Amino acid sequence: MRDVAFLRLWVGTTASGLATWALPFVLGLAVLHRELGPAGLGLVLAARTAGFLAAVAVGGVLADRHSRRAVVLWSALAAAAAAPLLAAGLGRSVLLMTCAAALAGAGQGACRPAFQALTAEVVAPERRQQANAAMTLAVRSSTLAGPALTALLAAFLDVWTLLLGIGLLWLIAALVPGRSGAAPSAAPQPARRASFRAEFVDGIREARRHPWFLAGLAALTAVIALGYSATSVALPLISRDRYGTEWVLAAAVTAYTLGALGGALVIARWRPRAQGWAAFAGLAAYGFAPLSLMLPLHPAAVIAAYAVAGIGIELFNVPWFTATQREVAPDKLARVSSLDFLVSYGLAPLGLALIAPAISAFGVTPVLAVCAAVCFAVPAAAALVPTARHFARTPAAAD
């Protein structure tokens, strides 16, 4: 954090995280104030997700073609411009708010791979694990602070002003990060550029060169699409029906985030000899969350299971990001990172859409049992893939 270039990048990432987590909460306040209907809220949030998924692949290609700092600037400015449009449509035009939300999502999506690649440009290889841990601390702190800070401000400010405040956060994300001083690509530039599709496919080819990456992406996608989606749907139901109170829901979600903060602090210093196996073990720990919900346990056991899941997810995330920055060709890093976000987050809405009908058809316990089994089994299988032990083509590369 004494490195000014990284500190500026960290501040920009934190601002974008606060803006990202605050927006759904502010829109929820608009529903409470009857300035937006429930159906409109669903449409606006769906448009933001669609904008994110559409832009994340394009942002990866742009960040490998051009200055990654410039991609962060223009994509964050786009998200900032969406905020006053959302405010203008509030209570007047759901169509305008939907279009603005899609623009906000596109700005957020284009930022993600560029921020990921900028970390590799700004930070020396031997310090990247600490840097990635600091980045994930910013994200998890935003998860806690974003809604809480918004709720506090809502006591004094109206929804229109809060939306403009989100735009201000995106302006900080756009303007604060400095130039890295490094070229976005280590490879010589061709005289004639390939098409966007060709360059994105080239990023897929680069990802296929790393079996550990494909295995990790498959495991992460399975845990998010089934484990995370199942617990997102089942936890509110079980908190209400089994325990008769909403505080179990709030405590479990908070424990997960606090556990993730603790996991980030641990992995900032811990260097396991077989970092890939340790990371997959951490990812598999998410299985304790659905497992705790399917058993008639004391609420404290559910909260503890969520804390363990939070610790484990960061024991995976930080080495995963660090290995990607180390192993992937520098001129293809943003495209490979965009593939990560596109697949793992892109399938999450599908999981959410399928879990509720599955619970209605088969019951909550069988669905949770299947999801827990997937969370344990898929990372274990991924750990058996060649090069997965060290998240590297050779053990020496990981040292």
PDB file of N, CA and C in Angstrom, residues 45-92:
ATOM      1  N   LEU A  45     -32.474  -4.596 -12.940  1.00  0.00           N
ATOM      2  CA  LEU A  45     -31.343  -5.413 -12.508  1.00  0.00           C
ATOM      3  C   LEU A  45     -30.952  -6.441 -13.573  1.00  0.00           C
ATOM      4  N   ALA A  46     -31.947  -6.995 -14.278  1.00  0.00           N
ATOM      5  CA  ALA A  46     -31.638  -7.921 -15.365  1.00  0.00           C
ATOM      6  C   ALA A  46     -30.882  -7.214 -16.482  1.00  0.00           C
ATOM      7  N   ALA A  47     -31.258  -5.974 -16.775  1.00  0.00           N
ATOM      8  CA  ALA A  47     -30.567  -5.207 -17.811  1.00  0.00           C
ATOM      9  C   ALA A  47     -29.125  -4.931 -17.412  1.00  0.00           C
ATOM     10  N   ARG A  48     -28.901  -4.667 -16.120  1.00  0.00           N
ATOM     11  CA  ARG A  48     -27.524  -4.444 -15.673  1.00  0.00           C
ATOM     12  C   ARG A  48     -26.686  -5.707 -15.848  1.00  0.00           C
ATOM     13  N   THR A  49     -27.241  -6.870 -15.505  1.00  0.00           N
ATOM     14  CA  THR A  49     -26.522  -8.125 -15.683  1.00  0.00           C
ATOM     15  C   THR A  49     -26.229  -8.390 -17.150  1.00  0.00           C
ATOM     16  N   ALA A  50     -27.223  -8.137 -18.004  1.00  0.00           N
ATOM     17  CA  ALA A  50     -27.030  -8.339 -19.442  1.00  0.00           C
ATOM     18  C   ALA A  50     -25.939  -7.420 -19.978  1.00  0.00           C
ATOM     19  N   GLY A  51     -25.927  -6.177 -19.528  1.00  0.00           N
ATOM     20  CA  GLY A  51     -24.886  -5.245 -19.955  1.00  0.00           C
ATOM     21  C   GLY A  51     -23.509  -5.693 -19.509  1.00  0.00           C
ATOM     22  N   PHE A  52     -23.424  -6.220 -18.291  1.00  0.00           N
ATOM     23  CA  PHE A  52     -22.149  -6.726 -17.778  1.00  0.00           C
ATOM     24  C   PHE A  52     -21.637  -7.865 -18.650  1.00  0.00           C
ATOM     25  N   LEU A  53     -22.474  -8.846 -18.919  1.00  0.00           N
ATOM     26  CA  LEU A  53     -22.049 -10.022 -19.671  1.00  0.00           C
ATOM     27  C   LEU A  53     -21.696  -9.660 -21.111  1.00  0.00           C
ATOM     28  N   ALA A  54     -22.418  -8.704 -21.682  1.00  0.00           N
ATOM     29  CA  ALA A  54     -22.124  -8.304 -23.062  1.00  0.00           C
ATOM     30  C   ALA A  54     -20.803  -7.562 -23.169  1.00  0.00           C
ATOM     31  N   ALA A  55     -20.453  -6.812 -22.125  1.00  0.00           N
ATOM     32  CA  ALA A  55     -19.277  -5.949 -22.209  1.00  0.00           C
ATOM     33  C   ALA A  55     -18.001  -6.595 -21.708  1.00  0.00           C
ATOM     34  N   VAL A  56     -18.114  -7.639 -20.879  1.00  0.00           N
ATOM     35  CA  VAL A  56     -16.907  -8.156 -20.253  1.00  0.00           C
ATOM     36  C   VAL A  56     -15.966  -8.771 -21.299  1.00  0.00           C
ATOM     37  N   ALA A  57     -16.522  -9.451 -22.307  1.00  0.00           N
ATOM     38  CA  ALA A  57     -15.665 -10.031 -23.346  1.00  0.00           C
ATOM     39  C   ALA A  57     -15.057  -8.936 -24.220  1.00  0.00           C
ATOM     40  N   VAL A  58     -15.872  -7.947 -24.578  1.00  0.00           N
ATOM     41  CA  VAL A  58     -15.368  -6.827 -25.387  1.00  0.00           C
ATOM     42  C   VAL A  58     -14.296  -6.066 -24.619  1.00  0.00           C
ATOM     43  N   GLY A  59     -14.536  -5.863 -23.322  1.00  0.00           N
ATOM     44  CA  GLY A  59     -13.555  -5.157 -22.507  1.00  0.00           C
ATOM     45  C   GLY A  59     -12.231  -5.892 -22.436  1.00  0.00           C
ATOM     46  N   GLY A  60     -12.281  -7.228 -22.404  1.00  0.00           N
ATOM     47  CA  GLY A  60     -11.038  -7.994 -22.392  1.00  0.00           C
ATOM     48  C   GLY A  60     -10.229  -7.804 -23.654  1.00  0.00           C
ATOM     49  N   VAL A  61     -10.904  -7.817 -24.802  1.00  0.00           N
ATOM     50  CA  VAL A  61     -10.204  -7.610 -26.073  1.00  0.00           C
ATOM     51  C   VAL A  61      -9.631  -6.197 -26.137  1.00  0.00           C
ATOM     52  N   LEU A  62     -10.434  -5.206 -25.737  1.00  0.00           N
ATOM     53  CA  LEU A  62      -9.962  -3.819 -25.782  1.00  0.00           C
ATOM     54  C   LEU A  62      -8.770  -3.601 -24.857  1.00  0.00           C
ATOM     55  N   ALA A  63      -8.803  -4.238 -23.685  1.00  0.00           N
ATOM     56  CA  ALA A  63      -7.710  -4.050 -22.727  1.00  0.00           C
ATOM     57  C   ALA A  63      -6.416  -4.693 -23.199  1.00  0.00           C
ATOM     58  N   ASP A  64      -6.506  -5.700 -24.077  1.00  0.00           N
ATOM     59  CA  ASP A  64      -5.296  -6.274 -24.666  1.00  0.00           C
ATOM     60  C   ASP A  64      -4.869  -5.521 -25.922  1.00  0.00           C
ATOM     61  N   ARG A  65      -5.801  -4.849 -26.569  1.00  0.00           N
ATOM     62  CA  ARG A  65      -5.473  -4.070 -27.772  1.00  0.00           C
ATOM     63  C   ARG A  65      -4.871  -2.717 -27.430  1.00  0.00           C
ATOM     64  N   HIS A  66      -5.426  -2.082 -26.402  1.00  0.00           N
ATOM     65  CA  HIS A  66      -5.097  -0.682 -26.111  1.00  0.00           C
ATOM     66  C   HIS A  66      -4.599  -0.546 -24.670  1.00  0.00           C
ATOM     67  N   SER A  67      -4.428   0.683 -24.250  1.00  0.00           N
ATOM     68  CA  SER A  67      -4.013   0.954 -22.875  1.00  0.00           C
ATOM     69  C   SER A  67      -5.084   0.475 -21.906  1.00  0.00           C
ATOM     70  N   ARG A  68      -4.695  -0.342 -20.953  1.00  0.00           N
ATOM     71  CA  ARG A  68      -5.654  -0.824 -19.977  1.00  0.00           C
ATOM     72  C   ARG A  68      -6.161   0.304 -19.086  1.00  0.00           C
ATOM     73  N   ARG A  69      -5.320   1.271 -18.848  1.00  0.00           N
ATOM     74  CA  ARG A  69      -5.757   2.446 -18.087  1.00  0.00           C
ATOM     75  C   ARG A  69      -6.858   3.182 -18.833  1.00  0.00           C
ATOM     76  N   ALA A  70      -6.733   3.293 -20.152  1.00  0.00           N
ATOM     77  CA  ALA A  70      -7.763   3.973 -20.939  1.00  0.00           C
ATOM     78  C   ALA A  70      -9.077   3.201 -20.920  1.00  0.00           C
ATOM     79  N   VAL A  71      -8.999   1.885 -20.936  1.00  0.00           N
ATOM     80  CA  VAL A  71     -10.218   1.078 -20.874  1.00  0.00           C
ATOM     81  C   VAL A  71     -10.930   1.293 -19.539  1.00  0.00           C
ATOM     82  N   VAL A  72     -10.174   1.327 -18.443  1.00  0.00           N
ATOM     83  CA  VAL A  72     -10.766   1.618 -17.139  1.00  0.00           C
ATOM     84  C   VAL A  72     -11.417   2.996 -17.151  1.00  0.00           C
ATOM     85  N   LEU A  73     -10.710   3.984 -17.710  1.00  0.00           N
ATOM     86  CA  LEU A  73     -11.229   5.357 -17.745  1.00  0.00           C
ATOM     87  C   LEU A  73     -12.569   5.436 -18.452  1.00  0.00           C
ATOM     88  N   TRP A  74     -12.626   4.937 -19.686  1.00  0.00           N
ATOM     89  CA  TRP A  74     -13.834   5.121 -20.485  1.00  0.00           C
ATOM     90  C   TRP A  74     -14.973   4.238 -20.015  1.00  0.00           C
ATOM     91  N   SER A  75     -14.675   3.034 -19.550  1.00  0.00           N
ATOM     92  CA  SER A  75     -15.756   2.172 -19.073  1.00  0.00           C
ATOM     93  C   SER A  75     -16.337   2.696 -17.754  1.00  0.00           C
ATOM     94  N   ALA A  76     -15.482   3.192 -16.863  1.00  0.00           N
ATOM     95  CA  ALA A  76     -15.986   3.773 -15.614  1.00  0.00           C
ATOM     96  C   ALA A  76     -16.752   5.065 -15.874  1.00  0.00           C
ATOM     97  N   LEU A  77     -16.306   5.855 -16.850  1.00  0.00           N
ATOM     98  CA  LEU A  77     -17.056   7.060 -17.220  1.00  0.00           C
ATOM     99  C   LEU A  77     -18.432   6.703 -17.761  1.00  0.00           C
ATOM    100  N   ALA A  78     -18.522   5.601 -18.505  1.00  0.00           N
ATOM    101  CA  ALA A  78     -19.826   5.160 -19.007  1.00  0.00           C
ATOM    102  C   ALA A  78     -20.750   4.796 -17.841  1.00  0.00           C
ATOM    103  N   ALA A  79     -20.203   4.071 -16.861  1.00  0.00           N
ATOM    104  CA  ALA A  79     -21.010   3.725 -15.689  1.00  0.00           C
ATOM    105  C   ALA A  79     -21.409   4.979 -14.915  1.00  0.00           C
ATOM    106  N   ALA A  80     -20.487   5.967 -14.840  1.00  0.00           N
ATOM    107  CA  ALA A  80     -20.811   7.223 -14.157  1.00  0.00           C
ATOM    108  C   ALA A  80     -21.929   7.966 -14.881  1.00  0.00           C
ATOM    109  N   ALA A  81     -21.894   7.958 -16.207  1.00  0.00           N
ATOM    110  CA  ALA A  81     -22.929   8.647 -16.988  1.00  0.00           C
ATOM    111  C   ALA A  81     -24.291   7.993 -16.816  1.00  0.00           C
ATOM    112  N   ALA A  82     -24.306   6.693 -16.498  1.00  0.00           N
ATOM    113  CA  ALA A  82     -25.581   5.995 -16.328  1.00  0.00           C
ATOM    114  C   ALA A  82     -26.317   6.450 -15.068  1.00  0.00           C
ATOM    115  N   ALA A  83     -25.579   6.923 -14.056  1.00  0.00           N
ATOM    116  CA  ALA A  83     -26.201   7.271 -12.781  1.00  0.00           C
ATOM    117  C   ALA A  83     -27.223   8.402 -12.911  1.00  0.00           C
ATOM    118  N   PRO A  84     -26.872   9.547 -13.532  1.00  0.00           N
ATOM    119  CA  PRO A  84     -27.898  10.588 -13.682  1.00  0.00           C
ATOM    120  C   PRO A  84     -29.052  10.162 -14.583  1.00  0.00           C
ATOM    121  N   LEU A  85     -28.800   9.262 -15.532  1.00  0.00           N
ATOM    122  CA  LEU A  85     -29.898   8.759 -16.359  1.00  0.00           C
ATOM    123  C   LEU A  85     -30.856   7.914 -15.530  1.00  0.00           C
ATOM    124  N   LEU A  86     -30.309   7.096 -14.622  1.00  0.00           N
ATOM    125  CA  LEU A  86     -31.165   6.343 -13.705  1.00  0.00           C
ATOM    126  C   LEU A  86     -31.993   7.291 -12.841  1.00  0.00           C
ATOM    127  N   ALA A  87     -31.352   8.346 -12.350  1.00  0.00           N
ATOM    128  CA  ALA A  87     -32.066   9.322 -11.529  1.00  0.00           C
ATOM    129  C   ALA A  87     -33.153  10.034 -12.326  1.00  0.00           C
ATOM    130  N   ALA A  88     -32.852  10.347 -13.591  1.00  0.00           N
ATOM    131  CA  ALA A  88     -33.837  11.033 -14.425  1.00  0.00           C
ATOM    132  C   ALA A  88     -35.051  10.168 -14.704  1.00  0.00           C
ATOM    133  N   GLY A  89     -34.842   8.860 -14.833  1.00  0.00           N
ATOM    134  CA  GLY A  89     -35.960   7.967 -15.110  1.00  0.00           C
ATOM    135  C   GLY A  89     -36.742   7.560 -13.883  1.00  0.00           C
ATOM    136  N   LEU A  90     -36.232   7.852 -12.699  1.00  0.00           N
ATOM    137  CA  LEU A  90     -36.860   7.431 -11.455  1.00  0.00           C
ATOM    138  C   LEU A  90     -38.277   7.995 -11.348  1.00  0.00           C
ATOM    139  N   GLY A  91     -39.252   7.106 -11.271  1.00  0.00           N
ATOM    140  CA  GLY A  91     -40.644   7.528 -11.148  1.00  0.00           C
ATOM    141  C   GLY A  91     -41.244   8.057 -12.426  1.00  0.00           C
ATOM    142  N   ARG A  92     -40.474   8.062 -13.515  1.00  0.00           N
ATOM    143  CA  ARG A  92     -40.969   8.610 -14.781  1.00  0.00           C
ATOM    144  C   ARG A  92     -40.935   7.595 -15.915  1.00  0.00           C
TER     145      ARG A  92
END
